[in-house]
Coordinates of C-alpha atoms in Angstrom, one line a residue:
M79 CA 9.3 -69.3 -10.7
K80 CA 12.7 -69.8 -12.2
N81 CA 14.4 -70.7 -9.0
V82 CA 11.5 -73.2 -8.2
V83 CA 12.0 -74.9 -11.6
T84 CA 15.8 -75.0 -10.9
L85 CA 15.3 -76.7 -7.5
L86 CA 12.7 -79.1 -8.8
I87 CA 15.2 -80.3 -11.4
A88 CA 18.2 -80.4 -9.1
M89 CA 16.5 -81.9 -6.0
P90 CA 16.4 -85.6 -7.0
L91 CA 20.0 -85.6 -8.2
L92 CA 21.2 -83.7 -5.1
T93 CA 19.3 -86.0 -2.7
Y94 CA 20.7 -89.1 -4.4
W95 CA 24.2 -87.7 -4.2
L96 CA 24.1 -86.4 -0.6
Y97 CA 22.0 -89.2 0.9
P98 CA 22.2 -92.3 -1.4
P99 CA 19.8 -95.2 -0.7
G100 CA 21.3 -98.3 0.9
I101 CA 19.6 -100.5 -1.6
K102 CA 19.5 -99.2 -5.1
H103 CA 18.0 -102.2 -6.9
S104 CA 16.2 -105.4 -5.9
E105 CA 14.0 -107.7 -8.0
E106 CA 12.4 -109.0 -4.8
V107 CA 10.8 -105.7 -3.7
P108 CA 8.1 -105.6 -6.4
K109 CA 7.3 -109.3 -5.8
W110 CA 7.1 -108.7 -2.1
A111 CA 4.8 -105.6 -2.6
G112 CA 2.6 -107.6 -4.9
R113 CA 2.2 -110.4 -2.4
E114 CA 1.4 -108.0 0.4
L115 CA -1.2 -106.2 -1.6
A116 CA -2.8 -109.5 -2.6
S117 CA -2.9 -110.6 1.1
M118 CA -4.6 -107.4 2.1
G119 CA -7.6 -108.2 -0.1
A120 CA -10.5 -105.8 -0.7
M121 CA -10.9 -102.7 1.5
S122 CA -12.8 -103.3 4.7
A123 CA -15.7 -101.2 6.0
Q124 CA -13.4 -99.6 8.5
E125 CA -10.9 -98.6 5.8
I126 CA -13.7 -97.2 3.6
A127 CA -15.0 -95.2 6.6
V128 CA -11.5 -93.7 7.2
A129 CA -11.1 -92.9 3.5
V130 CA -14.5 -91.1 3.5
L131 CA -13.8 -89.1 6.7
V132 CA -10.3 -88.1 5.4
T133 CA -11.8 -87.0 2.1
I134 CA -14.4 -84.9 3.9
A135 CA -11.8 -83.3 6.1
L136 CA -9.6 -82.5 3.1
A137 CA -12.5 -80.9 1.3
L138 CA -13.4 -78.8 4.3
W139 CA -9.8 -77.7 4.7
I140 CA -9.5 -76.7 1.1
F141 CA -12.9 -75.3 0.3
G142 CA -14.5 -74.6 3.7
A143 CA -11.7 -72.5 5.3
R144 CA -13.9 -69.4 5.3
Y145 CA -16.7 -71.2 7.2
V146 CA -15.1 -73.9 9.4
N147 CA -12.0 -73.7 11.5
A148 CA -9.3 -76.2 10.4
T149 CA -8.7 -77.4 13.9
A150 CA -12.4 -78.0 14.4
V151 CA -12.5 -80.1 11.2
A152 CA -9.6 -82.3 12.5
L153 CA -11.3 -82.7 15.9
M154 CA -14.6 -83.6 14.2
A155 CA -13.0 -86.2 12.0
V156 CA -11.1 -87.8 14.9
S157 CA -14.2 -87.7 17.2
I158 CA -16.3 -89.4 14.6
M159 CA -13.7 -92.1 14.1
V160 CA -13.7 -92.8 17.9
V161 CA -17.5 -92.7 18.3
T162 CA -18.1 -95.0 15.4
K163 CA -15.3 -97.3 16.6
V164 CA -13.3 -97.0 13.5
F165 CA -10.4 -96.4 15.8
G166 CA -10.4 -97.0 19.6
W167 CA -9.0 -94.4 22.0
D168 CA -6.2 -96.8 22.8
D169 CA -5.2 -96.8 19.2
I170 CA -4.9 -93.0 19.4
L171 CA -2.9 -93.1 22.6
K172 CA -0.5 -95.5 21.0
Y173 CA 0.3 -93.2 18.1
R174 CA 3.5 -91.8 19.5
A175 CA 4.3 -89.7 16.3
A176 CA 1.1 -87.7 16.6
W177 CA 1.7 -86.9 20.3
N178 CA 5.3 -86.1 19.6
T179 CA 4.1 -83.6 16.9
L180 CA 1.6 -82.0 19.2
V181 CA 4.2 -81.4 21.9
W182 CA 6.8 -80.0 19.5
F183 CA 4.3 -77.5 18.0
A184 CA 2.7 -76.6 21.3
T185 CA 6.0 -75.8 22.9
L186 CA 7.8 -74.1 20.1
I187 CA 4.9 -72.0 18.9
A188 CA 4.4 -70.8 22.4
L189 CA 8.2 -70.0 22.5
A190 CA 8.0 -68.0 19.2
D191 CA 5.0 -66.1 20.4
G192 CA 6.8 -65.3 23.6
L193 CA 9.8 -64.0 21.8
S194 CA 7.6 -61.8 19.7
R195 CA 5.6 -60.5 22.7
V196 CA 8.6 -59.4 24.6
G197 CA 10.0 -57.5 21.6
F198 CA 13.0 -59.8 21.0
V199 CA 12.2 -60.4 17.3
K200 CA 11.9 -56.7 16.6
W201 CA 15.0 -55.8 18.5
F202 CA 17.0 -58.6 16.7
A203 CA 15.9 -57.5 13.2
E204 CA 16.5 -53.8 13.8
T205 CA 19.9 -54.5 15.5
V206 CA 21.1 -56.5 12.5
A207 CA 19.8 -53.9 10.1
G208 CA 21.6 -51.2 12.0
Q209 CA 24.9 -53.1 11.4
L210 CA 24.3 -52.9 7.7
T211 CA 24.1 -49.1 7.5
G212 CA 26.6 -48.0 4.9
A213 CA 26.6 -51.2 2.9
S214 CA 25.3 -51.1 -0.7
P215 CA 21.6 -51.6 -1.0
T216 CA 22.0 -54.9 -2.8
V217 CA 24.4 -56.4 -0.3
A218 CA 22.2 -55.1 2.6
M219 CA 19.1 -56.6 1.0
V220 CA 20.7 -60.0 0.4
A221 CA 22.0 -60.1 4.0
L222 CA 18.5 -59.3 5.4
I223 CA 16.9 -62.0 3.2
A224 CA 19.5 -64.5 4.5
L225 CA 18.7 -63.4 8.0
F226 CA 15.0 -63.8 7.5
F227 CA 15.5 -67.3 6.0
F228 CA 17.8 -68.7 8.6
S229 CA 16.0 -67.1 11.5
H230 CA 13.4 -69.8 10.8
Y231 CA 15.4 -72.0 13.1
M232 CA 13.7 -70.1 16.0
F233 CA 10.2 -70.8 14.8
A234 CA 8.0 -73.9 14.9
S235 CA 6.0 -73.2 11.7
V236 CA 6.0 -71.0 8.7
T237 CA 2.9 -69.3 10.0
A238 CA 4.5 -68.4 13.4
H239 CA 7.6 -67.1 11.6
T240 CA 5.6 -65.0 9.1
T241 CA 3.4 -63.5 11.8
A242 CA 6.4 -62.6 14.0
M243 CA 9.0 -61.4 11.6
L244 CA 7.5 -60.5 8.2
P245 CA 6.0 -57.2 9.5
V246 CA 9.4 -56.3 11.1
M247 CA 11.8 -57.0 8.2
P248 CA 10.5 -54.5 5.7
A249 CA 10.5 -51.8 8.4
A250 CA 14.1 -52.7 9.3
G251 CA 15.1 -52.7 5.6
S252 CA 13.5 -49.3 5.0
K253 CA 16.1 -47.7 7.3
I254 CA 18.8 -48.5 4.8
P255 CA 18.9 -45.9 2.0
G256 CA 18.5 -47.2 -1.6
I257 CA 16.9 -50.6 -0.9
P258 CA 14.2 -51.2 -3.5
T259 CA 11.3 -51.7 -1.1
Y260 CA 8.8 -53.3 -3.4
Q261 CA 11.3 -56.0 -4.7
Y262 CA 12.7 -56.5 -1.2
A263 CA 9.2 -57.2 0.3
L264 CA 8.4 -59.5 -2.6
L265 CA 11.7 -61.5 -2.1
L266 CA 11.0 -61.8 1.7
C267 CA 7.6 -63.3 0.9
L268 CA 9.0 -65.7 -1.7
T269 CA 11.5 -67.2 0.8
I270 CA 8.6 -68.4 3.0
G271 CA 7.9 -71.2 0.5
I272 CA 11.3 -72.8 0.8
M273 CA 12.5 -72.1 4.4
G274 CA 10.5 -75.0 6.0
V275 CA 13.3 -77.4 5.0
V276 CA 15.8 -76.3 7.6
S277 CA 14.6 -78.1 10.7
P278 CA 12.4 -81.0 12.0
Y279 CA 9.8 -78.4 13.1
G280 CA 10.1 -75.9 10.3
A281 CA 6.8 -76.6 8.6
G282 CA 3.5 -78.4 9.3
P283 CA 4.6 -81.8 7.7
S284 CA 8.1 -81.7 9.2
P285 CA 7.4 -83.1 12.6
I286 CA 5.3 -85.9 11.0
Y287 CA 8.2 -86.9 8.7
Y288 CA 10.7 -86.6 11.6
G289 CA 8.4 -88.5 13.9
S290 CA 8.2 -91.4 11.5
G291 CA 11.8 -92.3 12.5
Y292 CA 12.8 -92.9 8.8
L293 CA 15.7 -90.4 9.2
P294 CA 17.9 -90.3 12.3
A295 CA 17.9 -87.0 14.1
R296 CA 21.5 -86.2 13.2
D297 CA 20.8 -86.8 9.5
Y298 CA 17.6 -84.7 9.5
W299 CA 19.4 -81.7 11.0
R300 CA 22.4 -82.1 8.7
L301 CA 20.4 -82.5 5.5
G302 CA 18.1 -79.7 6.5
G303 CA 21.0 -77.3 6.9
I304 CA 22.6 -78.4 3.6
F305 CA 19.4 -78.2 1.6
G306 CA 18.5 -74.9 3.3
L307 CA 21.8 -73.5 2.2
I308 CA 21.3 -74.8 -1.3
F309 CA 17.8 -73.5 -1.5
L310 CA 18.9 -70.0 -0.4
T311 CA 21.9 -70.0 -2.7
V312 CA 19.7 -70.8 -5.7
F313 CA 17.1 -68.3 -4.6
L314 CA 19.7 -65.5 -4.3
A315 CA 21.5 -66.5 -7.6
V316 CA 18.3 -66.9 -9.7
G317 CA 15.4 -65.4 -7.9
V318 CA 16.9 -62.1 -6.8
P319 CA 18.2 -60.9 -10.2
W320 CA 14.8 -62.0 -11.7
V321 CA 12.8 -60.0 -9.2
L322 CA 15.0 -57.0 -9.4
L323 CA 14.0 -56.7 -13.1
I324 CA 10.4 -56.1 -12.0
K325 CA 9.6 -52.4 -11.9

């Protein structure tokens, strides 16, 4: 919790410093936004239909996960939009960012699954753990946490990473004498919430943000690496000592 609060406070300042906006002040922007909103007028029937369908989909994703598959909900919402002509099929085909996201995830999740099936992930984790034999328990634990965090570059989603590596890492750490297994496992789980920042495919929303084209690819990768390092550093400096106090 402490490292999350630290990052929430520091993130706006760090972002402004590392990637400052090209335009920092303009009196014309609010005026332009006001004129655009006025020209849009009231919501059309089509826009209301979209809002209703999105609200239903969100409600089913949040409250109906035990009863309805999340993918089925998305397909249902899109199908209703097409059938009711809220959107045409041509509109969907033209949405390049969505198809880009689909290809990214389909390819990279299949790759991550393949690495897990052939035993590469287990071999990789156990090999690194073997190199840490003889190190102090704290140093070994920090090194394994860093390995778990940055190995996220190999995975197309947090779910894929967790499924493939989380069962392996505690087993690898248990081979090093003196590691506090309960705290080590808890720290591994806590890093899952912050590792998605490292790449354009690191978490569910990442390909959507990347596909918007707002950030050039080079900047996305660079900032992902920088903020990933910052996140991990704060986590190790603040989160690890705090968790180690838990008995």
